[in-house]
């Protein structure tokens, strides 16, 4: 929209699947950058694939090139560490209602101080010429917008505390291991290569996949009717999971949260083994 409005050129860099190497990913992504590039936009964790991108290193490279970088972190807070100092993005947005489990409507916008004056709110409201200025025009302009409900924002500290007192790092690790097992078993069932590698370590070491944590996507056979499969999973097995076609891939995106356990893995694999056949 903005490129059309301002007569700018939008370049979309296609990343081939599977992704296997961080260095190759960054180099491939950077092929879309030229000496005329002014802004880079990239997801921290992608919605269609669940892949975790190496945004900190891309931000570092963008900063060295003098390019503004914007990160969409919708799926990051509550699933992976989000530290603005480590990421070093110019602008970062994150949703708190997904993996942090705060109510819908809670999210945040971060902008480096030098860029805050560039950002105008979509809604001009009470923060403009504020009666009780905060000392930051950025906060005043963006925070108080008409009759928007503020309760979801006020719940975020409680959501963070809930995960801290319930040792959520251990829960994330358990979910990650279930996700790795499910990825492997779906791949065995379909005979299709995973979109990110299953890494094995020496005996005594844990199996981990650095490209996802609690959410991943797996390829489905080309003959699968994705709408029909999604409908049968929900109606016959009470499984709610996205099944869709994206960039000529047919995918199923599986997510594991604290309320899931091994029985959910078994039910999903049993359902897919019957329905895909």
PDB file of C-alpha atoms in Angstrom:
ATOM      1  CA  UNK A   1       0.000   0.000   0.000  1.00  0.00           C
ATOM      2  CA  UNK A   2       2.660   2.479   1.024  1.00  0.00           C
ATOM      3  CA  UNK A   3       4.905   1.625  -1.915  1.00  0.00           C
ATOM      4  CA  UNK A   4       2.028   2.243  -4.330  1.00  0.00           C
ATOM      5  CA  UNK A   5       1.211   5.502  -2.582  1.00  0.00           C
ATOM      6  CA  UNK A   6       4.779   6.813  -2.622  1.00  0.00           C
ATOM      7  CA  UNK A   7       5.930   5.198  -5.896  1.00  0.00           C
ATOM      8  CA  UNK A   8       8.472   3.014  -4.139  1.00  0.00           C
ATOM      9  CA  UNK A   9       9.473  -0.494  -5.171  1.00  0.00           C
ATOM     10  CA  UNK A  10       8.667  -3.449  -2.956  1.00  0.00           C
ATOM     11  CA  UNK A  11      11.019  -6.425  -3.364  1.00  0.00           C
ATOM     12  CA  UNK A  12       9.998  -9.769  -1.927  1.00  0.00           C
ATOM     13  CA  UNK A  13      12.880 -12.157  -1.354  1.00  0.00           C
ATOM     14  CA  UNK A  14      11.867 -15.781  -1.845  1.00  0.00           C
ATOM     15  CA  UNK A  15      13.456 -18.268   0.544  1.00  0.00           C
ATOM     16  CA  UNK A  16      13.585 -21.836  -0.825  1.00  0.00           C
ATOM     17  CA  UNK A  17      12.602 -24.712   1.435  1.00  0.00           C
ATOM     18  CA  UNK A  18      13.987 -26.543   3.265  1.00  0.00           C
ATOM     19  CA  UNK A  19      16.086 -24.109   5.269  1.00  0.00           C
ATOM     20  CA  UNK A  20      19.185 -25.808   6.605  1.00  0.00           C
ATOM     21  CA  UNK A  21      21.925 -23.273   7.269  1.00  0.00           C
ATOM     22  CA  UNK A  22      21.758 -19.895   8.976  1.00  0.00           C
ATOM     23  CA  UNK A  23      24.598 -18.389   6.930  1.00  0.00           C
ATOM     24  CA  UNK A  24      22.987 -19.513   3.671  1.00  0.00           C
ATOM     25  CA  UNK A  25      19.649 -18.113   4.789  1.00  0.00           C
ATOM     26  CA  UNK A  26      21.116 -14.673   5.551  1.00  0.00           C
ATOM     27  CA  UNK A  27      23.059 -14.575   2.287  1.00  0.00           C
ATOM     28  CA  UNK A  28      19.979 -15.626   0.320  1.00  0.00           C
ATOM     29  CA  UNK A  29      17.836 -13.010   2.038  1.00  0.00           C
ATOM     30  CA  UNK A  30      20.440 -10.326   1.360  1.00  0.00           C
ATOM     31  CA  UNK A  31      20.283 -10.930  -2.394  1.00  0.00           C
ATOM     32  CA  UNK A  32      17.188  -8.715  -2.356  1.00  0.00           C
ATOM     33  CA  UNK A  33      19.171  -5.776  -0.951  1.00  0.00           C
ATOM     34  CA  UNK A  34      20.685  -3.146  -3.258  1.00  0.00           C
ATOM     35  CA  UNK A  35      22.353   0.230  -2.746  1.00  0.00           C
ATOM     36  CA  UNK A  36      18.876   1.766  -3.117  1.00  0.00           C
ATOM     37  CA  UNK A  37      17.289  -0.310  -0.323  1.00  0.00           C
ATOM     38  CA  UNK A  38      16.003   1.896   2.481  1.00  0.00           C
ATOM     39  CA  UNK A  39      13.863  -0.420   4.629  1.00  0.00           C
ATOM     40  CA  UNK A  40      13.898  -4.145   5.419  1.00  0.00           C
ATOM     41  CA  UNK A  41      10.873  -5.941   6.846  1.00  0.00           C
ATOM     42  CA  UNK A  42      11.076  -9.533   8.102  1.00  0.00           C
ATOM     43  CA  UNK A  43       9.230 -11.813  10.500  1.00  0.00           C
ATOM     44  CA  UNK A  44      10.863 -13.063  13.686  1.00  0.00           C
ATOM     45  CA  UNK A  45       8.770 -16.243  13.537  1.00  0.00           C
ATOM     46  CA  UNK A  46       6.753 -16.730  10.372  1.00  0.00           C
ATOM     47  CA  UNK A  47       3.056 -17.453  10.542  1.00  0.00           C
ATOM     48  CA  UNK A  48       2.791 -19.965   7.633  1.00  0.00           C
ATOM     49  CA  UNK A  49       5.852 -22.049   8.509  1.00  0.00           C
ATOM     50  CA  UNK A  50       6.669 -21.399  12.164  1.00  0.00           C
ATOM     51  CA  UNK A  51      10.326 -20.914  11.200  1.00  0.00           C
ATOM     52  CA  UNK A  52      12.477 -18.777  13.507  1.00  0.00           C
ATOM     53  CA  UNK A  53      14.572 -16.396  11.430  1.00  0.00           C
ATOM     54  CA  UNK A  54      18.024 -15.122  12.577  1.00  0.00           C
ATOM     55  CA  UNK A  55      16.782 -11.563  12.912  1.00  0.00           C
ATOM     56  CA  UNK A  56      19.531 -10.331  15.250  1.00  0.00           C
ATOM     57  CA  UNK A  57      22.213 -11.005  12.641  1.00  0.00           C
ATOM     58  CA  UNK A  58      20.084  -9.520   9.882  1.00  0.00           C
ATOM     59  CA  UNK A  59      19.515  -6.421  12.040  1.00  0.00           C
ATOM     60  CA  UNK A  60      23.261  -6.124  12.610  1.00  0.00           C
ATOM     61  CA  UNK A  61      23.948  -6.318   8.891  1.00  0.00           C
ATOM     62  CA  UNK A  62      21.184  -3.804   8.141  1.00  0.00           C
ATOM     63  CA  UNK A  63      22.522  -1.393  10.758  1.00  0.00           C
ATOM     64  CA  UNK A  64      26.007  -1.595   9.222  1.00  0.00           C
ATOM     65  CA  UNK A  65      24.476  -0.812   5.807  1.00  0.00           C
ATOM     66  CA  UNK A  66      22.452   2.120   7.151  1.00  0.00           C
ATOM     67  CA  UNK A  67      19.125   0.426   6.344  1.00  0.00           C
ATOM     68  CA  UNK A  68      16.056   0.739   8.585  1.00  0.00           C
ATOM     69  CA  UNK A  69      14.809  -2.670   9.731  1.00  0.00           C
ATOM     70  CA  UNK A  70      11.310  -3.538  10.929  1.00  0.00           C
ATOM     71  CA  UNK A  71      10.585  -6.867  12.660  1.00  0.00           C
ATOM     72  CA  UNK A  72       7.160  -8.515  12.852  1.00  0.00           C
ATOM     73  CA  UNK A  73       7.339 -10.441  16.129  1.00  0.00           C
ATOM     74  CA  UNK A  74       3.722 -11.567  16.389  1.00  0.00           C
ATOM     75  CA  UNK A  75       4.603 -15.150  17.391  1.00  0.00           C
ATOM     76  CA  UNK A  76       7.751 -14.403  19.400  1.00  0.00           C
ATOM     77  CA  UNK A  77       6.760 -13.076  22.880  1.00  0.00           C
ATOM     78  CA  UNK A  78       6.198 -15.998  25.227  1.00  0.00           C
ATOM     79  CA  UNK A  79       7.688 -18.534  22.806  1.00  0.00           C
ATOM     80  CA  UNK A  80      11.291 -17.325  22.466  1.00  0.00           C
ATOM     81  CA  UNK A  81      13.330 -14.667  24.313  1.00  0.00           C
ATOM     82  CA  UNK A  82      12.599 -11.141  23.059  1.00  0.00           C
ATOM     83  CA  UNK A  83      15.268  -8.636  24.104  1.00  0.00           C
ATOM     84  CA  UNK A  84      15.239  -5.353  22.215  1.00  0.00           C
ATOM     85  CA  UNK A  85      18.895  -4.711  23.029  1.00  0.00           C
ATOM     86  CA  UNK A  86      19.990  -8.066  21.627  1.00  0.00           C
ATOM     87  CA  UNK A  87      17.737  -7.897  18.545  1.00  0.00           C
ATOM     88  CA  UNK A  88      18.741  -4.284  17.786  1.00  0.00           C
ATOM     89  CA  UNK A  89      15.823  -3.594  15.419  1.00  0.00           C
ATOM     90  CA  UNK A  90      14.678  -0.096  14.536  1.00  0.00           C
ATOM     91  CA  UNK A  91      11.006  -1.041  14.890  1.00  0.00           C
ATOM     92  CA  UNK A  92       9.551  -4.184  16.462  1.00  0.00           C
ATOM     93  CA  UNK A  93       5.943  -5.238  16.954  1.00  0.00           C
ATOM     94  CA  UNK A  94       4.862  -8.149  19.126  1.00  0.00           C
ATOM     95  CA  UNK A  95       1.557  -9.755  20.083  1.00  0.00           C
ATOM     96  CA  UNK A  96       1.013 -10.828  23.687  1.00  0.00           C
ATOM     97  CA  UNK A  97      -2.238 -12.767  23.165  1.00  0.00           C
ATOM     98  CA  UNK A  98      -0.583 -15.690  21.387  1.00  0.00           C
ATOM     99  CA  UNK A  99       2.226 -17.508  23.223  1.00  0.00           C
ATOM    100  CA  UNK A 100       2.282 -15.196  26.229  1.00  0.00           C
ATOM    101  CA  UNK A 101      -1.426 -16.029  26.726  1.00  0.00           C
ATOM    102  CA  UNK A 102      -2.587 -12.512  27.561  1.00  0.00           C
ATOM    103  CA  UNK A 103      -6.055 -11.457  26.276  1.00  0.00           C
ATOM    104  CA  UNK A 104      -6.641 -10.505  22.665  1.00  0.00           C
ATOM    105  CA  UNK A 105      -5.978  -6.856  22.033  1.00  0.00           C
ATOM    106  CA  UNK A 106      -2.678  -6.814  23.943  1.00  0.00           C
ATOM    107  CA  UNK A 107       0.375  -6.054  21.842  1.00  0.00           C
ATOM    108  CA  UNK A 108       3.277  -3.625  21.772  1.00  0.00           C
ATOM    109  CA  UNK A 109       5.114  -1.342  19.379  1.00  0.00           C
ATOM    110  CA  UNK A 110       8.791  -0.610  19.956  1.00  0.00           C
ATOM    111  CA  UNK A 111      10.633   2.072  18.010  1.00  0.00           C
ATOM    112  CA  UNK A 112      14.199   3.276  18.401  1.00  0.00           C
ATOM    113  CA  UNK A 113      14.140   6.806  19.797  1.00  0.00           C
ATOM    114  CA  UNK A 114      15.620   8.327  16.638  1.00  0.00           C
ATOM    115  CA  UNK A 115      12.686   6.995  14.570  1.00  0.00           C
ATOM    116  CA  UNK A 116       9.794   7.658  16.929  1.00  0.00           C
ATOM    117  CA  UNK A 117       9.045  11.054  15.416  1.00  0.00           C
ATOM    118  CA  UNK A 118       8.524   9.426  12.003  1.00  0.00           C
ATOM    119  CA  UNK A 119       5.646   7.227  13.166  1.00  0.00           C
ATOM    120  CA  UNK A 120       2.152   8.644  12.978  1.00  0.00           C
ATOM    121  CA  UNK A 121      -0.806   6.846  14.585  1.00  0.00           C
ATOM    122  CA  UNK A 122      -3.472   5.364  12.342  1.00  0.00           C
ATOM    123  CA  UNK A 123      -6.023   6.976  14.683  1.00  0.00           C
ATOM    124  CA  UNK A 124      -5.548  10.602  15.770  1.00  0.00           C
ATOM    125  CA  UNK A 125      -7.115  10.791  19.213  1.00  0.00           C
ATOM    126  CA  UNK A 126      -6.743  12.083  22.775  1.00  0.00           C
ATOM    127  CA  UNK A 127      -2.966  11.762  22.806  1.00  0.00           C
ATOM    128  CA  UNK A 128      -2.654  14.554  20.249  1.00  0.00           C
ATOM    129  CA  UNK A 129      -2.292  17.786  22.260  1.00  0.00           C
ATOM    130  CA  UNK A 130      -2.644  15.615  25.364  1.00  0.00           C
ATOM    131  CA  UNK A 131      -4.137  17.155  28.491  1.00  0.00           C
ATOM    132  CA  UNK A 132      -1.766  15.008  30.569  1.00  0.00           C
ATOM    133  CA  UNK A 133       1.390  14.617  28.474  1.00  0.00           C
ATOM    134  CA  UNK A 134       3.708  11.750  29.367  1.00  0.00           C
ATOM    135  CA  UNK A 135       6.865  13.471  28.221  1.00  0.00           C
ATOM    136  CA  UNK A 136       6.946  11.335  25.060  1.00  0.00           C
ATOM    137  CA  UNK A 137       4.962  12.364  21.992  1.00  0.00           C
ATOM    138  CA  UNK A 138       5.439   8.825  20.656  1.00  0.00           C
ATOM    139  CA  UNK A 139       3.606   7.368  23.664  1.00  0.00           C
ATOM    140  CA  UNK A 140       0.963  10.099  23.741  1.00  0.00           C
ATOM    141  CA  UNK A 141       0.119   9.735  20.045  1.00  0.00           C
ATOM    142  CA  UNK A 142      -0.066   5.947  20.000  1.00  0.00           C
ATOM    143  CA  UNK A 143      -1.249   4.875  23.451  1.00  0.00           C
ATOM    144  CA  UNK A 144      -4.596   6.535  24.115  1.00  0.00           C
ATOM    145  CA  UNK A 145      -6.893   5.972  21.147  1.00  0.00           C
ATOM    146  CA  UNK A 146     -10.501   6.863  21.781  1.00  0.00           C
ATOM    147  CA  UNK A 147     -12.497   4.210  23.619  1.00  0.00           C
ATOM    148  CA  UNK A 148     -10.033   1.372  23.035  1.00  0.00           C
ATOM    149  CA  UNK A 149     -10.186  -1.152  25.879  1.00  0.00           C
ATOM    150  CA  UNK A 150      -7.015  -0.941  27.977  1.00  0.00           C
ATOM    151  CA  UNK A 151      -7.644  -3.972  30.212  1.00  0.00           C
ATOM    152  CA  UNK A 152      -5.777  -6.416  27.906  1.00  0.00           C
ATOM    153  CA  UNK A 153      -2.633  -4.274  28.146  1.00  0.00           C
ATOM    154  CA  UNK A 154      -2.895  -4.127  31.936  1.00  0.00           C
ATOM    155  CA  UNK A 155      -3.042  -7.937  32.085  1.00  0.00           C
ATOM    156  CA  UNK A 156       0.357  -8.483  30.446  1.00  0.00           C
ATOM    157  CA  UNK A 157       2.425  -8.306  33.678  1.00  0.00           C
ATOM    158  CA  UNK A 158       0.194 -11.004  35.183  1.00  0.00           C
ATOM    159  CA  UNK A 159       0.681 -13.179  32.097  1.00  0.00           C
ATOM    160  CA  UNK A 160       4.455 -12.817  32.383  1.00  0.00           C
ATOM    161  CA  UNK A 161       4.318 -13.620  36.093  1.00  0.00           C
ATOM    162  CA  UNK A 162       2.139 -16.678  35.432  1.00  0.00           C
ATOM    163  CA  UNK A 163       4.765 -18.157  33.127  1.00  0.00           C
ATOM    164  CA  UNK A 164       7.574 -17.319  35.527  1.00  0.00           C
ATOM    165  CA  UNK A 165       6.014 -19.005  38.568  1.00  0.00           C
ATOM    166  CA  UNK A 166       5.008 -22.056  36.504  1.00  0.00           C
ATOM    167  CA  UNK A 167       8.531 -22.689  35.150  1.00  0.00           C
ATOM    168  CA  UNK A 168       7.485 -22.049  31.556  1.00  0.00           C
ATOM    169  CA  UNK A 169      10.992 -22.709  30.229  1.00  0.00           C
ATOM    170  CA  UNK A 170      10.485 -26.366  31.129  1.00  0.00           C
ATOM    171  CA  UNK A 171       7.074 -26.352  29.445  1.00  0.00           C
ATOM    172  CA  UNK A 172       8.538 -24.823  26.294  1.00  0.00           C
ATOM    173  CA  UNK A 173      11.184 -27.527  26.244  1.00  0.00           C
ATOM    174  CA  UNK A 174       8.568 -30.271  26.626  1.00  0.00           C
ATOM    175  CA  UNK A 175       6.501 -28.723  23.833  1.00  0.00           C
ATOM    176  CA  UNK A 176       9.589 -28.479  21.633  1.00  0.00           C
ATOM    177  CA  UNK A 177      10.350 -32.175  22.043  1.00  0.00           C
ATOM    178  CA  UNK A 178       6.743 -33.055  21.176  1.00  0.00           C
ATOM    179  CA  UNK A 179       6.973 -30.811  18.115  1.00  0.00           C
ATOM    180  CA  UNK A 180      10.197 -32.487  16.962  1.00  0.00           C
ATOM    181  CA  UNK A 181       8.646 -35.945  17.391  1.00  0.00           C
ATOM    182  CA  UNK A 182       5.509 -34.901  15.512  1.00  0.00           C
ATOM    183  CA  UNK A 183       7.543 -33.355  12.693  1.00  0.00           C
ATOM    184  CA  UNK A 184       9.513 -36.590  12.316  1.00  0.00           C
ATOM    185  CA  UNK A 185       6.439 -38.817  12.352  1.00  0.00           C
ATOM    186  CA  UNK A 186       4.505 -36.696   9.847  1.00  0.00           C
ATOM    187  CA  UNK A 187       7.539 -36.760   7.552  1.00  0.00           C
ATOM    188  CA  UNK A 188       7.712 -40.560   7.861  1.00  0.00           C
ATOM    189  CA  UNK A 189       3.991 -40.810   7.176  1.00  0.00           C
ATOM    190  CA  UNK A 190       4.034 -38.648   4.056  1.00  0.00           C
ATOM    191  CA  UNK A 191       7.509 -39.508   2.794  1.00  0.00           C
ATOM    192  CA  UNK A 192       8.129 -35.767   2.313  1.00  0.00           C
ATOM    193  CA  UNK A 193      11.237 -33.889   3.419  1.00  0.00           C
ATOM    194  CA  UNK A 194      10.807 -31.586   6.453  1.00  0.00           C
ATOM    195  CA  UNK A 195      11.067 -27.854   5.720  1.00  0.00           C
ATOM    196  CA  UNK A 196      13.704 -27.577   8.471  1.00  0.00           C
ATOM    197  CA  UNK A 197      16.272 -30.213   9.471  1.00  0.00           C
ATOM    198  CA  UNK A 198      15.882 -32.675  12.326  1.00  0.00           C
ATOM    199  CA  UNK A 199      19.242 -32.412  14.052  1.00  0.00           C
ATOM    200  CA  UNK A 200      20.739 -35.312  15.987  1.00  0.00           C
ATOM    201  CA  UNK A 201      23.443 -34.762  18.573  1.00  0.00           C
ATOM    202  CA  UNK A 202      25.902 -37.236  20.188  1.00  0.00           C
ATOM    203  CA  UNK A 203      24.522 -39.746  22.765  1.00  0.00           C
ATOM    204  CA  UNK A 204      23.444 -38.074  25.954  1.00  0.00           C
ATOM    205  CA  UNK A 205      22.623 -34.811  24.196  1.00  0.00           C
ATOM    206  CA  UNK A 206      19.116 -33.566  23.541  1.00  0.00           C
ATOM    207  CA  UNK A 207      17.620 -33.531  20.050  1.00  0.00           C
ATOM    208  CA  UNK A 208      16.751 -29.996  19.033  1.00  0.00           C
ATOM    209  CA  UNK A 209      15.626 -28.138  15.954  1.00  0.00           C
ATOM    210  CA  UNK A 210      17.017 -24.562  15.935  1.00  0.00           C
ATOM    211  CA  UNK A 211      14.487 -23.436  13.314  1.00  0.00           C
ATOM    212  CA  UNK A 212      11.366 -23.784  15.480  1.00  0.00           C
ATOM    213  CA  UNK A 213      10.295 -24.144  19.083  1.00  0.00           C
ATOM    214  CA  UNK A 214       6.633 -24.852  19.826  1.00  0.00           C
ATOM    215  CA  UNK A 215       5.175 -24.389  16.343  1.00  0.00           C
ATOM    216  CA  UNK A 216       6.161 -25.934  13.011  1.00  0.00           C
ATOM    217  CA  UNK A 217       4.716 -26.688   9.588  1.00  0.00           C
ATOM    218  CA  UNK A 218       4.991 -29.964   7.698  1.00  0.00           C
ATOM    219  CA  UNK A 219       4.450 -30.635   4.023  1.00  0.00           C
ATOM    220  CA  UNK A 220       1.448 -32.654   2.874  1.00  0.00           C
ATOM    221  CA  UNK A 221       1.080 -34.726  -0.331  1.00  0.00           C
ATOM    222  CA  UNK A 222       0.021 -32.735  -3.385  1.00  0.00           C
ATOM    223  CA  UNK A 223      -3.224 -34.734  -3.778  1.00  0.00           C
ATOM    224  CA  UNK A 224      -4.491 -33.805  -0.303  1.00  0.00           C
ATOM    225  CA  UNK A 225      -7.565 -31.560  -0.256  1.00  0.00           C
ATOM    226  CA  UNK A 226      -6.527 -29.148   2.504  1.00  0.00           C
ATOM    227  CA  UNK A 227     -10.047 -27.850   3.224  1.00  0.00           C
ATOM    228  CA  UNK A 228     -11.457 -31.357   3.474  1.00  0.00           C
ATOM    229  CA  UNK A 229      -8.594 -32.555   5.686  1.00  0.00           C
ATOM    230  CA  UNK A 230      -9.035 -29.623   8.057  1.00  0.00           C
ATOM    231  CA  UNK A 231     -12.776 -30.278   8.251  1.00  0.00           C
ATOM    232  CA  UNK A 232     -12.329 -33.990   9.026  1.00  0.00           C
ATOM    233  CA  UNK A 233      -9.653 -33.329  11.644  1.00  0.00           C
ATOM    234  CA  UNK A 234     -12.033 -30.991  13.461  1.00  0.00           C
ATOM    235  CA  UNK A 235     -15.285 -32.921  13.045  1.00  0.00           C
ATOM    236  CA  UNK A 236     -13.990 -36.477  13.495  1.00  0.00           C
ATOM    237  CA  UNK A 237     -11.118 -35.977  15.945  1.00  0.00           C
ATOM    238  CA  UNK A 238     -11.767 -32.551  17.543  1.00  0.00           C
ATOM    239  CA  UNK A 239      -8.368 -31.356  16.352  1.00  0.00           C
ATOM    240  CA  UNK A 240      -8.104 -27.642  15.593  1.00  0.00           C
ATOM    241  CA  UNK A 241      -5.080 -27.089  13.390  1.00  0.00           C
ATOM    242  CA  UNK A 242      -4.388 -24.907  10.328  1.00  0.00           C
ATOM    243  CA  UNK A 243      -4.235 -26.877   7.064  1.00  0.00           C
ATOM    244  CA  UNK A 244      -3.636 -24.705   4.010  1.00  0.00           C
ATOM    245  CA  UNK A 245      -1.889 -24.124   0.712  1.00  0.00           C
ATOM    246  CA  UNK A 246       0.878 -21.518   0.648  1.00  0.00           C
ATOM    247  CA  UNK A 247       3.466 -20.732  -2.037  1.00  0.00           C
ATOM    248  CA  UNK A 248       2.560 -23.949  -3.888  1.00  0.00           C
ATOM    249  CA  UNK A 249       3.111 -26.001  -0.713  1.00  0.00           C
ATOM    250  CA  UNK A 250       0.355 -27.867   1.093  1.00  0.00           C
ATOM    251  CA  UNK A 251       1.074 -27.546   4.795  1.00  0.00           C
ATOM    252  CA  UNK A 252      -0.220 -28.466   8.213  1.00  0.00           C
ATOM    253  CA  UNK A 253       0.913 -26.156  11.024  1.00  0.00           C
ATOM    254  CA  UNK A 254       1.113 -27.818  14.428  1.00  0.00           C
ATOM    255  CA  UNK A 255       1.403 -25.906  17.715  1.00  0.00           C
ATOM    256  CA  UNK A 256       2.003 -27.244  21.222  1.00  0.00           C
ATOM    257  CA  UNK A 257       1.265 -25.257  24.374  1.00  0.00           C
ATOM    258  CA  UNK A 258       1.327 -26.078  28.093  1.00  0.00           C
ATOM    259  CA  UNK A 259      -2.069 -27.769  28.011  1.00  0.00           C
ATOM    260  CA  UNK A 260      -0.955 -30.337  25.397  1.00  0.00           C
ATOM    261  CA  UNK A 261       0.616 -33.693  26.193  1.00  0.00           C
ATOM    262  CA  UNK A 262       1.776 -36.869  24.450  1.00  0.00           C
ATOM    263  CA  UNK A 263      -1.797 -38.044  23.907  1.00  0.00           C
ATOM    264  CA  UNK A 264      -2.323 -35.089  21.565  1.00  0.00           C
ATOM    265  CA  UNK A 265       0.664 -36.214  19.506  1.00  0.00           C
ATOM    266  CA  UNK A 266      -0.763 -39.737  19.193  1.00  0.00           C
ATOM    267  CA  UNK A 267      -4.275 -38.560  18.263  1.00  0.00           C
ATOM    268  CA  UNK A 268      -2.941 -36.253  15.536  1.00  0.00           C
ATOM    269  CA  UNK A 269      -0.681 -38.911  14.015  1.00  0.00           C
ATOM    270  CA  UNK A 270      -3.474 -41.501  14.143  1.00  0.00           C
ATOM    271  CA  UNK A 271      -5.875 -39.093  12.432  1.00  0.00           C
ATOM    272  CA  UNK A 272      -3.400 -38.148   9.710  1.00  0.00           C
ATOM    273  CA  UNK A 273      -2.448 -41.763   9.057  1.00  0.00           C
ATOM    274  CA  UNK A 274      -6.108 -42.542   8.297  1.00  0.00           C
ATOM    275  CA  UNK A 275      -7.188 -39.342   6.562  1.00  0.00           C
ATOM    276  CA  UNK A 276      -4.169 -38.906   4.292  1.00  0.00           C
ATOM    277  CA  UNK A 277      -4.567 -42.442   2.995  1.00  0.00           C
TER     278      UNK A 277
END
